[in-house]
CSV table of C-alpha atoms and ligand atoms in Angstrom, one decimal:
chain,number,residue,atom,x,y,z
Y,1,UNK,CA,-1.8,-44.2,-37.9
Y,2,UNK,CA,0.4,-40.8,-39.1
Y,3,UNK,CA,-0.2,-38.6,-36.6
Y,4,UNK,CA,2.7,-38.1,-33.9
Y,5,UNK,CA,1.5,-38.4,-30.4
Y,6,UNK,CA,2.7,-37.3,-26.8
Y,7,UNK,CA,1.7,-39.3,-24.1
Y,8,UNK,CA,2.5,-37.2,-21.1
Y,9,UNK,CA,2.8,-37.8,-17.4
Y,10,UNK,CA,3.1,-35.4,-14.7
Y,11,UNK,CA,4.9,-37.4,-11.6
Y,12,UNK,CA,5.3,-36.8,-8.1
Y,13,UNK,CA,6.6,-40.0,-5.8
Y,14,UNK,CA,5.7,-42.7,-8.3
Y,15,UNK,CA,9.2,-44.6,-8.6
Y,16,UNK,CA,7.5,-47.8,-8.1
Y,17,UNK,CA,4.7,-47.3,-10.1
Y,18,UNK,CA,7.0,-46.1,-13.3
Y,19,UNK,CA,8.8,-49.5,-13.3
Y,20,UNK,CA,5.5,-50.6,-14.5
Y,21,UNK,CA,3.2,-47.9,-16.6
Y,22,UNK,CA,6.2,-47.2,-19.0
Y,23,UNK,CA,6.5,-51.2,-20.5
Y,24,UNK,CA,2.6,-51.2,-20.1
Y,25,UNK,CA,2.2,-48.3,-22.1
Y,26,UNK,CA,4.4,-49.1,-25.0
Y,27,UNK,CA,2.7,-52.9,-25.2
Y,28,UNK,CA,-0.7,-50.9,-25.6
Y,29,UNK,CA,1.2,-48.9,-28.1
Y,30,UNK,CA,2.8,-51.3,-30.5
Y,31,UNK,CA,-0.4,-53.7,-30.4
Y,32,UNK,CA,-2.4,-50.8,-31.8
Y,33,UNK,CA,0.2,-49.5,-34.0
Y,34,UNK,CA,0.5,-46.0,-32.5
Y,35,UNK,CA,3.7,-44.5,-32.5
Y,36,UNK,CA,3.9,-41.8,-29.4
Y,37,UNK,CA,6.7,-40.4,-27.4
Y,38,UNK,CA,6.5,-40.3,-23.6
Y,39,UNK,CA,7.3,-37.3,-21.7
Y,40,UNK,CA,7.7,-37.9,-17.8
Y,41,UNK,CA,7.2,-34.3,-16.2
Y,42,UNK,CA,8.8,-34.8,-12.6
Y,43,UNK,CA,9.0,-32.5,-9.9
Y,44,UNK,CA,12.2,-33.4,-8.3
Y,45,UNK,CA,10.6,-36.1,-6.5
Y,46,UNK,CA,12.5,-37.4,-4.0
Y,47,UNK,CA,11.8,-40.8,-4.0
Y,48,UNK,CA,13.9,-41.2,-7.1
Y,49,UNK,CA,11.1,-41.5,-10.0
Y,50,UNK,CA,13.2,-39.0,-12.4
Y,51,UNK,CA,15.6,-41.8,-12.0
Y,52,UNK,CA,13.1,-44.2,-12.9
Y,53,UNK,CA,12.2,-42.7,-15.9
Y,54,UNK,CA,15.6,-41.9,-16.9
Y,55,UNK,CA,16.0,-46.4,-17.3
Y,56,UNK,CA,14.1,-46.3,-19.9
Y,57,UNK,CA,15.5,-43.5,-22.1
Y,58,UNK,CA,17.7,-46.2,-24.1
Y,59,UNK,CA,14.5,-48.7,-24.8
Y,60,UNK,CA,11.9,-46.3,-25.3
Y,61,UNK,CA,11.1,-43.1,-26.8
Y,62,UNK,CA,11.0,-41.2,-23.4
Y,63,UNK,CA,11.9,-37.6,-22.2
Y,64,UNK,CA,12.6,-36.6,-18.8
Y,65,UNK,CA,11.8,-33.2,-17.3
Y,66,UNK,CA,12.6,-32.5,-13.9
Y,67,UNK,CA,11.3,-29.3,-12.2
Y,68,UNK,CA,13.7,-28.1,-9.4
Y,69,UNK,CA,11.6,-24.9,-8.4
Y,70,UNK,CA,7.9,-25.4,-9.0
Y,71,UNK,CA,5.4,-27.8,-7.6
Y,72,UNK,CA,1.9,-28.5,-9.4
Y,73,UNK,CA,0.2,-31.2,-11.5
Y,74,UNK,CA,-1.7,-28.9,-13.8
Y,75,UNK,CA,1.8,-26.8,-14.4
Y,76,UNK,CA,3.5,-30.2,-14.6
Y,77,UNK,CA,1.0,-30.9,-17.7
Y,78,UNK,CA,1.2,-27.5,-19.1
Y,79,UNK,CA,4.9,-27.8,-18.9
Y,80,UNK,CA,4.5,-31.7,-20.9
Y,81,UNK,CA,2.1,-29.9,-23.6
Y,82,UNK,CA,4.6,-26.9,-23.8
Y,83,UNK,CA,7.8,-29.5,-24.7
Y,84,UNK,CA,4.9,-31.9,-26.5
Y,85,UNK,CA,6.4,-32.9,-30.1
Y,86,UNK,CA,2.8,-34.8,-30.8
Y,87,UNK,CA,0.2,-32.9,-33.0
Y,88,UNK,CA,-2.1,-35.2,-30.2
Y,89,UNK,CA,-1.4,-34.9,-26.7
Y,90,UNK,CA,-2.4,-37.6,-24.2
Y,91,UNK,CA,-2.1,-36.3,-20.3
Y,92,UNK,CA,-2.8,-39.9,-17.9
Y,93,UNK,CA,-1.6,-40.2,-14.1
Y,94,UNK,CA,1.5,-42.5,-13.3
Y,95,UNK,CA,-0.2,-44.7,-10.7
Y,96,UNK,CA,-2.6,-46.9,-12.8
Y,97,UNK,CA,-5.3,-45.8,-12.1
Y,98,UNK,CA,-6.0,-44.5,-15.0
Y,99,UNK,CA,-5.9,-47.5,-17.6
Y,100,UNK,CA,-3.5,-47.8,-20.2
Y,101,UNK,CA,-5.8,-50.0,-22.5
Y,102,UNK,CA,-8.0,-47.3,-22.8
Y,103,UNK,CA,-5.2,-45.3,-25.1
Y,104,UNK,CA,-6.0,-46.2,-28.5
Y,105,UNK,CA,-10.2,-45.2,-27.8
Y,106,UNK,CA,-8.8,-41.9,-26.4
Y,107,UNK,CA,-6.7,-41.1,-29.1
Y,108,UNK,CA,-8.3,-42.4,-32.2
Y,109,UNK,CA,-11.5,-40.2,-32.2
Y,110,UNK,CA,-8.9,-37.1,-32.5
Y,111,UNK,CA,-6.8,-39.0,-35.0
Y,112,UNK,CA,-10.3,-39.5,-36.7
Y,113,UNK,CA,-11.1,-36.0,-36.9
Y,114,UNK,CA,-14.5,-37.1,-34.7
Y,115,UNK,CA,-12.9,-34.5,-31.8
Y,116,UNK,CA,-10.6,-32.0,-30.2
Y,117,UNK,CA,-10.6,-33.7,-27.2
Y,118,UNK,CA,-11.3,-36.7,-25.5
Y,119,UNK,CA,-11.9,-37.1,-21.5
Y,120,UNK,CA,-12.2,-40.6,-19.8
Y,121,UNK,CA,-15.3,-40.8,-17.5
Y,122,UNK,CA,-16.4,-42.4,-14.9
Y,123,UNK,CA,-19.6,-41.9,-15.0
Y,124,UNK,CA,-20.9,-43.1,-18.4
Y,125,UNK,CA,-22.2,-46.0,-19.3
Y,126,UNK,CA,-18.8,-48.9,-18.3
Y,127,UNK,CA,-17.3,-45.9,-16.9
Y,128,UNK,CA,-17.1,-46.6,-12.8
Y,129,UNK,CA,-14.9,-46.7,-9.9
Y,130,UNK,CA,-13.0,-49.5,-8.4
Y,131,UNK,CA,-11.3,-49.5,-5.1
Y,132,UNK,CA,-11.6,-46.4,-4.2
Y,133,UNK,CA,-13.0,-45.0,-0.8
Y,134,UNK,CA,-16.7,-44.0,-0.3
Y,135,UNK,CA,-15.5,-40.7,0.8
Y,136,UNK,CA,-13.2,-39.9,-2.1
Y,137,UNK,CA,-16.3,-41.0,-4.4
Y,138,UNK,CA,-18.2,-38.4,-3.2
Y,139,UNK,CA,-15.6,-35.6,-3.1
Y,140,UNK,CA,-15.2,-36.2,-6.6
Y,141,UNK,CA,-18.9,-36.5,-7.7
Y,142,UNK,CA,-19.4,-32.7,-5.9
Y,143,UNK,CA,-16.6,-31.5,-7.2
Y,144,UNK,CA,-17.9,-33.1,-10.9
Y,145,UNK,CA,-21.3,-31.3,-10.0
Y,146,UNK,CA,-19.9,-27.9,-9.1
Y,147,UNK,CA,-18.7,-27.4,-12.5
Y,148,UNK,CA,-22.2,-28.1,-14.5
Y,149,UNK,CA,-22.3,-24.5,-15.4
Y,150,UNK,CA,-19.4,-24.8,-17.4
Y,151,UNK,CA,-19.7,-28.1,-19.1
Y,152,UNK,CA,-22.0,-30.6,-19.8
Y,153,UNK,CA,-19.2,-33.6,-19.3
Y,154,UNK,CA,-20.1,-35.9,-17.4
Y,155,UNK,CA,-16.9,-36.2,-15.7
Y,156,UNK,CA,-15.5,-32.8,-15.8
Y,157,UNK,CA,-12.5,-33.9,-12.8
Y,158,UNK,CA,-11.1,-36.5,-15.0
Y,159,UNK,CA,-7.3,-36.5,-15.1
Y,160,UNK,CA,-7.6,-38.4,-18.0
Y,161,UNK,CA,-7.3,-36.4,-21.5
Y,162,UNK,CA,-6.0,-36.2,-25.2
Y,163,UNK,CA,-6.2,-32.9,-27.1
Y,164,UNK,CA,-5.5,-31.5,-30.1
Y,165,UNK,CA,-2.2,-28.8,-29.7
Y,166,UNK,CA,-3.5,-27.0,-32.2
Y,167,UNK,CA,-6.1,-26.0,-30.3
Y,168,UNK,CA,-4.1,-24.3,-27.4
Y,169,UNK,CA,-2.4,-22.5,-29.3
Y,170,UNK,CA,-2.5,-18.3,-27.9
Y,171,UNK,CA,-4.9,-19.7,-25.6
Y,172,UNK,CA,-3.7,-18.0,-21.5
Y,173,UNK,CA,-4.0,-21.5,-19.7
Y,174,UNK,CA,-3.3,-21.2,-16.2
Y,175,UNK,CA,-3.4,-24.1,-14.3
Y,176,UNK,CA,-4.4,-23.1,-11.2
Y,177,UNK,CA,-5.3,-26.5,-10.0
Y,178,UNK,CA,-5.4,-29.8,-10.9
Y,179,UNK,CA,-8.0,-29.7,-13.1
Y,180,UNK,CA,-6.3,-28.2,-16.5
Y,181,UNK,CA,-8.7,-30.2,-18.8
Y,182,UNK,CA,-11.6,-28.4,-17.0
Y,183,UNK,CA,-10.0,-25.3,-17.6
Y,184,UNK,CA,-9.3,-26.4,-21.9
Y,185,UNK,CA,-13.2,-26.8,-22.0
Y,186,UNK,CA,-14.4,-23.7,-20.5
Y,187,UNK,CA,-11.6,-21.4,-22.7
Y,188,UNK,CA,-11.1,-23.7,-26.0
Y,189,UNK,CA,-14.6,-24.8,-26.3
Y,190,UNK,CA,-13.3,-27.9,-27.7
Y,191,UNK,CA,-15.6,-30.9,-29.7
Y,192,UNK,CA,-15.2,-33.5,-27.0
Y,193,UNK,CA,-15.6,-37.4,-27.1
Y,194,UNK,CA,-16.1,-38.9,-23.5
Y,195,UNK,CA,-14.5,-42.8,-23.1
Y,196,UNK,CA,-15.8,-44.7,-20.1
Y,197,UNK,CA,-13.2,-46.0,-17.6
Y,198,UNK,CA,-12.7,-47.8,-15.0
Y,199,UNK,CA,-10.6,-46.2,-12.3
Y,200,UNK,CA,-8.8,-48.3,-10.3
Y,201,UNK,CA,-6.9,-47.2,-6.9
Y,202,UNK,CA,-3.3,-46.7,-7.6
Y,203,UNK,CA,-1.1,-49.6,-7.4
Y,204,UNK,CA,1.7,-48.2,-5.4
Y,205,UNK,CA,2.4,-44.6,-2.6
Y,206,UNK,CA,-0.1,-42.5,-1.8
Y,207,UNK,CA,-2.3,-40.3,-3.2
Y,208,UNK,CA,-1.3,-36.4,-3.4
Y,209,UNK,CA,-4.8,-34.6,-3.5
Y,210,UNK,CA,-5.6,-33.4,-0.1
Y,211,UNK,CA,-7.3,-30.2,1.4
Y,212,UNK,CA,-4.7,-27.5,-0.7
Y,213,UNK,CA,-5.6,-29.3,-4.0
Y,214,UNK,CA,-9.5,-29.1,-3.0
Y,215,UNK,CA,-9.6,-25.3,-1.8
Y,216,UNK,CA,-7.0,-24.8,-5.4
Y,217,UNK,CA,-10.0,-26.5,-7.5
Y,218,UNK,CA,-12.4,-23.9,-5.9
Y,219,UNK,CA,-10.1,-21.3,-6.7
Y,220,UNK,CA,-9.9,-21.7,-9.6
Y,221,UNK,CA,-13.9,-23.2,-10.3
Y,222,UNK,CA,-14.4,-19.5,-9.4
Y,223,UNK,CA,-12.1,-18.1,-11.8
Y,224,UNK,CA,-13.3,-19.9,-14.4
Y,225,UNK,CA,-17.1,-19.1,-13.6
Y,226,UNK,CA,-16.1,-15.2,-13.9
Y,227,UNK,CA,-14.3,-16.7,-17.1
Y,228,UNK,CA,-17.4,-17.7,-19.1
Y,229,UNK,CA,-19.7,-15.4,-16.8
Y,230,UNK,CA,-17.8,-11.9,-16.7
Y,231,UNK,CA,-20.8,-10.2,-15.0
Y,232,UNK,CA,-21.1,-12.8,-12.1
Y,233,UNK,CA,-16.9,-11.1,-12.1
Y,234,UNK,CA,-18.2,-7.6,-12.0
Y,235,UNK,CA,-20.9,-8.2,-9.6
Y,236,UNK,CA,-18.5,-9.8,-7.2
Y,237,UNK,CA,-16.6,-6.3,-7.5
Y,238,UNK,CA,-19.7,-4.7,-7.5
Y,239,UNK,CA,-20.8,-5.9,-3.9
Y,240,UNK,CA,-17.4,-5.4,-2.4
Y,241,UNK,CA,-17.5,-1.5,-3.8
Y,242,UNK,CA,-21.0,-1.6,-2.0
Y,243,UNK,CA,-19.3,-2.9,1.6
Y,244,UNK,CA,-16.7,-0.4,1.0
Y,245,UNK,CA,-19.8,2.3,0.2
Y,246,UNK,CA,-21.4,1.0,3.3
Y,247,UNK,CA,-18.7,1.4,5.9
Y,248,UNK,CA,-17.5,5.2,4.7
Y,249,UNK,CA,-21.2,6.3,4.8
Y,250,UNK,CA,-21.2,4.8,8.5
Y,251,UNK,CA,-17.8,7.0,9.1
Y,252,UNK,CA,-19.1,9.8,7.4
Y,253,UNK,CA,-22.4,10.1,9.4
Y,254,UNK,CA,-21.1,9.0,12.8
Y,255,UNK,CA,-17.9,11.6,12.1
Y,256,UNK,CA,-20.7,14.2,11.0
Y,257,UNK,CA,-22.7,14.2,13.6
Y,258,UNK,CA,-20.2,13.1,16.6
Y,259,UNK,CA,-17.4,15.4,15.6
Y,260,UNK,CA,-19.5,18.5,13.9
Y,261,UNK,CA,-22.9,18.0,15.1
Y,262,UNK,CA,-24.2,17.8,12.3
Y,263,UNK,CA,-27.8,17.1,11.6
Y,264,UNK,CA,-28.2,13.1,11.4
Y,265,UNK,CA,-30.5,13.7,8.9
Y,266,UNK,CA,-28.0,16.4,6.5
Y,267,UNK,CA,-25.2,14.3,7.4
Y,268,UNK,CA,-26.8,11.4,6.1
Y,269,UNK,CA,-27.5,12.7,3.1
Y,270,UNK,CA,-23.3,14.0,3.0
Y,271,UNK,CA,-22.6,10.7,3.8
Y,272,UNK,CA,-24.4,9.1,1.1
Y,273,UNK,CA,-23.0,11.2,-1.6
Y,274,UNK,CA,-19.5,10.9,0.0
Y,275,UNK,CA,-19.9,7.0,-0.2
Y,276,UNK,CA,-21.7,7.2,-4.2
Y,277,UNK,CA,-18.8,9.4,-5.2
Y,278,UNK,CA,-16.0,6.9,-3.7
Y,279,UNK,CA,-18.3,4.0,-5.6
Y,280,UNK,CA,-18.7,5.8,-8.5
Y,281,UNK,CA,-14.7,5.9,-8.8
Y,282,UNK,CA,-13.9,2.3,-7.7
Y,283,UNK,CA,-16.1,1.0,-10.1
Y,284,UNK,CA,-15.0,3.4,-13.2
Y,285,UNK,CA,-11.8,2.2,-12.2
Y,286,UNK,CA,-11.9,-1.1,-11.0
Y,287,UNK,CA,-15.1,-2.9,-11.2
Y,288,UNK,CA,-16.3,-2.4,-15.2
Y,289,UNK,CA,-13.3,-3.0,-17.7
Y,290,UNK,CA,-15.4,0.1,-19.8
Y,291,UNK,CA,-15.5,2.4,-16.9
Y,292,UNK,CA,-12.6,4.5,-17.3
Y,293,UNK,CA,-13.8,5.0,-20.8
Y,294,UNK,CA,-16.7,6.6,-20.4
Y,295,UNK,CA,-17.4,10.8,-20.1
Y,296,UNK,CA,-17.1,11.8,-16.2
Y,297,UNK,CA,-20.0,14.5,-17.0
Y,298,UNK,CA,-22.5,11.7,-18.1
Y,299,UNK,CA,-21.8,8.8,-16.4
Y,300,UNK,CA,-21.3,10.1,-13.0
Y,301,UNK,CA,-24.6,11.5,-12.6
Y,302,UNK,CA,-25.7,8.8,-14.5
Y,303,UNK,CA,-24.6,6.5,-11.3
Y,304,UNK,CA,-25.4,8.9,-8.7
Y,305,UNK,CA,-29.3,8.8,-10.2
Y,306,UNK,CA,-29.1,4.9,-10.1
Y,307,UNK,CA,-28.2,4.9,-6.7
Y,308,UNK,CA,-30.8,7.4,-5.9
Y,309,UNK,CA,-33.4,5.2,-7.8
Y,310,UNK,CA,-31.9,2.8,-5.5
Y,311,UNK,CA,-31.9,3.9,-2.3
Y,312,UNK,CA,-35.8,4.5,-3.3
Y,313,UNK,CA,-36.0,0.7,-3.9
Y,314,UNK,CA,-34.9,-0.4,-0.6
Y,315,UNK,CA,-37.3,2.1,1.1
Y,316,UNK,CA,-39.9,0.6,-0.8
Y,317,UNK,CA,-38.9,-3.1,-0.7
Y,318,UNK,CA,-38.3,-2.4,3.4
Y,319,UNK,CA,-42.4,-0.6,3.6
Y,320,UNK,CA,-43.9,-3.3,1.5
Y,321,UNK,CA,-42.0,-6.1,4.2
Y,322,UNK,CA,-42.6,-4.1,7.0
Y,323,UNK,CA,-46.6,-3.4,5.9
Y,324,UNK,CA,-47.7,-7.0,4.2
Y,325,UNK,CA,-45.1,-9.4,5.4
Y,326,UNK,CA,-44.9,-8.5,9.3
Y,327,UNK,CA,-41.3,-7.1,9.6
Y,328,UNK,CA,-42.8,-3.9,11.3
Y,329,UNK,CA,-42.7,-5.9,14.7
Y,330,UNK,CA,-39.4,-5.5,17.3
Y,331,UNK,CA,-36.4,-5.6,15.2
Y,332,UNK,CA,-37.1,-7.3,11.8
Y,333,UNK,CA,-36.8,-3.6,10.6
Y,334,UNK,CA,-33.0,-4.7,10.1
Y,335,UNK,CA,-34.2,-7.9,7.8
Y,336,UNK,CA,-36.5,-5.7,5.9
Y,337,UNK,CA,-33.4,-3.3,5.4
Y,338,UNK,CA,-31.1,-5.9,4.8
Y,339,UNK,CA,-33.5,-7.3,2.0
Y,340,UNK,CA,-34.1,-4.1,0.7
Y,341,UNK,CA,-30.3,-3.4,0.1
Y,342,UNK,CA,-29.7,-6.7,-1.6
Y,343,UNK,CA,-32.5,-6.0,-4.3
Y,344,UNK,CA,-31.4,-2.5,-4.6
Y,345,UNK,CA,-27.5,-4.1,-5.0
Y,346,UNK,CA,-29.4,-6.1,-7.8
Y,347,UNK,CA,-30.4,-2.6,-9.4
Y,348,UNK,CA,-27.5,-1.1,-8.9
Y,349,UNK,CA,-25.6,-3.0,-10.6
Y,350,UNK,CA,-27.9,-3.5,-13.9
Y,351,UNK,CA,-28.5,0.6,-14.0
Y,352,UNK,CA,-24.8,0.9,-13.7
Y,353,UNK,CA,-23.4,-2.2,-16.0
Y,354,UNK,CA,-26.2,-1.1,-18.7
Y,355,UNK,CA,-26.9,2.7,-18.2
Y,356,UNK,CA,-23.7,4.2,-15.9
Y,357,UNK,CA,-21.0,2.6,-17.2
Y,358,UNK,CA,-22.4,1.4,-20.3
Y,359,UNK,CA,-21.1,2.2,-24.4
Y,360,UNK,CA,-24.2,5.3,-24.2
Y,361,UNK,CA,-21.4,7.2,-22.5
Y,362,UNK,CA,-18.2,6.1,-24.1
Y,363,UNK,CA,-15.8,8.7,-25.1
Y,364,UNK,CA,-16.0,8.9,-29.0
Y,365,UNK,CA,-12.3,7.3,-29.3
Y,366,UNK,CA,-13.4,4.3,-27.9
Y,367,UNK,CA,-14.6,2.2,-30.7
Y,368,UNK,CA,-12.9,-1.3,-29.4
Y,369,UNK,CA,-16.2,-1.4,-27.4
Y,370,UNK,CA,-18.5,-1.4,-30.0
W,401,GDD,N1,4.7,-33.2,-11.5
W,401,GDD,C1,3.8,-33.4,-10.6
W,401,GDD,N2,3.7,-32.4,-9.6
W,401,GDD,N3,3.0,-34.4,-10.7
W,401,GDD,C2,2.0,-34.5,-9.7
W,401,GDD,C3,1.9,-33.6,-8.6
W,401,GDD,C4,2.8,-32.5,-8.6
W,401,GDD,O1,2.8,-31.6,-7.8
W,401,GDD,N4,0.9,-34.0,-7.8
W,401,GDD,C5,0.4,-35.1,-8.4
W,401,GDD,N5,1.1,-35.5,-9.5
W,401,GDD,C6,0.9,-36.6,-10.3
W,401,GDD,C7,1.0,-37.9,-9.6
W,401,GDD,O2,2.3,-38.4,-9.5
W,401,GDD,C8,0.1,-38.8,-10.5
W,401,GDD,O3,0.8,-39.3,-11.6
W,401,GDD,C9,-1.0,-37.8,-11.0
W,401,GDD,O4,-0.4,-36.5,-10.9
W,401,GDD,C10,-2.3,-37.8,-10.2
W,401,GDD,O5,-2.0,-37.7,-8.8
W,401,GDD,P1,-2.7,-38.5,-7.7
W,401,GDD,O6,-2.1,-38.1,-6.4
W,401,GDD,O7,-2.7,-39.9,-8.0
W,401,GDD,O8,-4.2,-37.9,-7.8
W,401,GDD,P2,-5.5,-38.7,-7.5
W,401,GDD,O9,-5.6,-40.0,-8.0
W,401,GDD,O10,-5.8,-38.4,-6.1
W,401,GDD,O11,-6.5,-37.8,-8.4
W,401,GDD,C11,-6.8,-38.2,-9.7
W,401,GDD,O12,-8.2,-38.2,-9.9
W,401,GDD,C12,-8.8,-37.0,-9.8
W,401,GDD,C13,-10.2,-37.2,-10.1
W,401,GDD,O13,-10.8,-37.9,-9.1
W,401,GDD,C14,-6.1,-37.2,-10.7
W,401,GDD,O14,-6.3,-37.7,-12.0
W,401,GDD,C15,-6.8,-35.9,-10.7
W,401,GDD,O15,-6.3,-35.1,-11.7
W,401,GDD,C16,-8.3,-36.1,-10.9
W,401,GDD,O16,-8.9,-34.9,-10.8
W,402,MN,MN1,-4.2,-41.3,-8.4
């Protein structure tokens, strides 16, 4: 086999375990005739592991990096692919319990040409789970099941991965959490072969996932939902725009009629256009990535008629509840209301992704939107 390969492995704490994986690895290695280097990516661990690592420089192919100022698993990996000589990278944890006699199936469908990426599962057929706690089981089937919008993989939290560098190349990979190879699927869109495993507890110290790690993974789940979904992105801007809307047109009626005596019924209608115009400019300028492109004179009363065509919707939505489902009596009113606003959210937001702030009303210039 030709092809150089990288075997990475992000460390934190795993002197003892080290002692071991490195020999293991190179056995797997040599009795499947597949020349790799090993990079150790080590975050100043202070149990010594750089250390370690650093025993076997002299027998083995092995590099050593040691981060002083940043902490992470998935920046550890990006940091091993960054420094990665191999034209196939391998990414496995240091504790064994990921098995090393599962290298040569992860990297020969690559080597084959069969994929751009491999992932060990454990929940294909001979994939499982061995020692390891009910609890942690669970976690990491809900996790697995949170991200079946993205990918179809049956294990899309697997540590485990090789990949083709080629195909990172002037991809933006973040890393925000642990789960980098989720993150390679949803942006490189990769051809991937999934290898049962068995994963095994991990042979020596402890564990470092914990509460940070899981509220990181939804983090950055979300991120990469708005990643493949943009609009789920813009609607999330959309609704806080609307809370925003929401509270000013409160302040500008109370202040109206409190501090002017106003009308409530004028000052509601001042109000509402105070709140539409502040709307219409936080989402020209920060909700739609198009919005500041388009011609003021179109698409702000463009917007302004949505929200009108809105505000029409909720009345409606809140007559037909109040009429046919009941919510006339004592004070389901505020239900019916709060129903109406969410479907009239709904049309806001399609009038002004695909009428307001939509190419129709993009300056001429503008032709990288086409
Ligand atoms: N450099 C570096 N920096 N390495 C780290 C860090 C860090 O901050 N945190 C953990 N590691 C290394 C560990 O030393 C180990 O080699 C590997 O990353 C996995 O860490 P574990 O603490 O053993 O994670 P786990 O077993 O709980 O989680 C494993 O299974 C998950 C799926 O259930 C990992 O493979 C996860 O990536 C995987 O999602
Ligand atoms: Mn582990």
């Amino acid at each position: 086999m030709s092809k150089i390969i990288s075997i990475i492995l992000p460390t934190y704490n795993e002197a003892e375990n080290l002692y071991l994986i490195i020999p293991k690895i190179f056995n797997i290695l040599n009795k499947s005739k597949i020349y790799a280097e090993l990079i150790v990516v080590d975050d100043n661990s202070p149990d010594g592991t750089a250390e370690v690592a650093k025993k076997f420089l002299n027998k083995y192919p092995v590099k050593v990096f040691i981060r002083k100022n940043e902490r992470g698993l998935g920046t550890a990996i990006l940091k091993g692919l960054e420094v990665a000589k191999g034209e196939i990278c391998l990414v496995m944890d240091a504790d064994l319990s990921h098995p090393v006699e599962a290298i040569s199936d992860m990297v020969k469908p690559i080597i084959e040409n069969k994929a751009d990426m491999t992932l060990a599962s454990r929940y294909i057929k001979d994939g499982e789970f061995e020692g390891i706690s009910f609890i942690r089981r669970i976690i990491s089937k809900i996790a697995g099941l949170s991200a079946r919008g993205l990918t179809n993989v049956t294990d899309p939290t697997s540590g485990f991965m090789g990949i083709k560098k080629s195909l990172l190349k002037g991809v933006n990979l973040k890393a925000a959490s642990w789960k980098l190879p989720l993150e390679i699927i949803v942006k490189c869109n990769p051809l991937i072969k999934e290898v049962p495993i068995v994963f095994v507890n991990r042979h020596k110290g402890k564990s470092k996932f914990g509460l940070r790690a899981s509220f990181r993974y939804l983090q950055h789940l979300l991120g990469l939902y708005c990643y493949r979904f943009p609009a789920i992105f813009e609607f999330i801007k959309f609704c806080i725009v609307g809370l925003i809307g929401l509270i000013i047109d409160t302040a500008v009626l109370v202040s109206a009629v409190e501090l002017f005596s106003l009308d409530p019924r004028i000052a509601a209608i001042f109000a509402f256009m105070v709140a539409v115009t502040v709307n219409y400019f936080l989402n020209r300028f920060w909700t739609f990535k198009i919005g500041k492109f388009t011609i003021f004179r179109c698409s702000y009363p463009a917007f302004v008629s949505i929200r009108l065509l809105g505000l029409g919707i909720r009345i409606v939505t809140m007559d037909i509840l109040m009429v046919f489902a009941g919510m006339g009596k004592g004070y389901l009113y505020l239900l019916a209301s709060i129903i109406g606003i969410f479907v009239a959210t709904i049309f806001n937001f399609i009038g002004s992704k695909y009428f307001a702030f939509s190419k129709l009303f993009l300056h001429n210039s503008k032709d990288e939107f086409e």
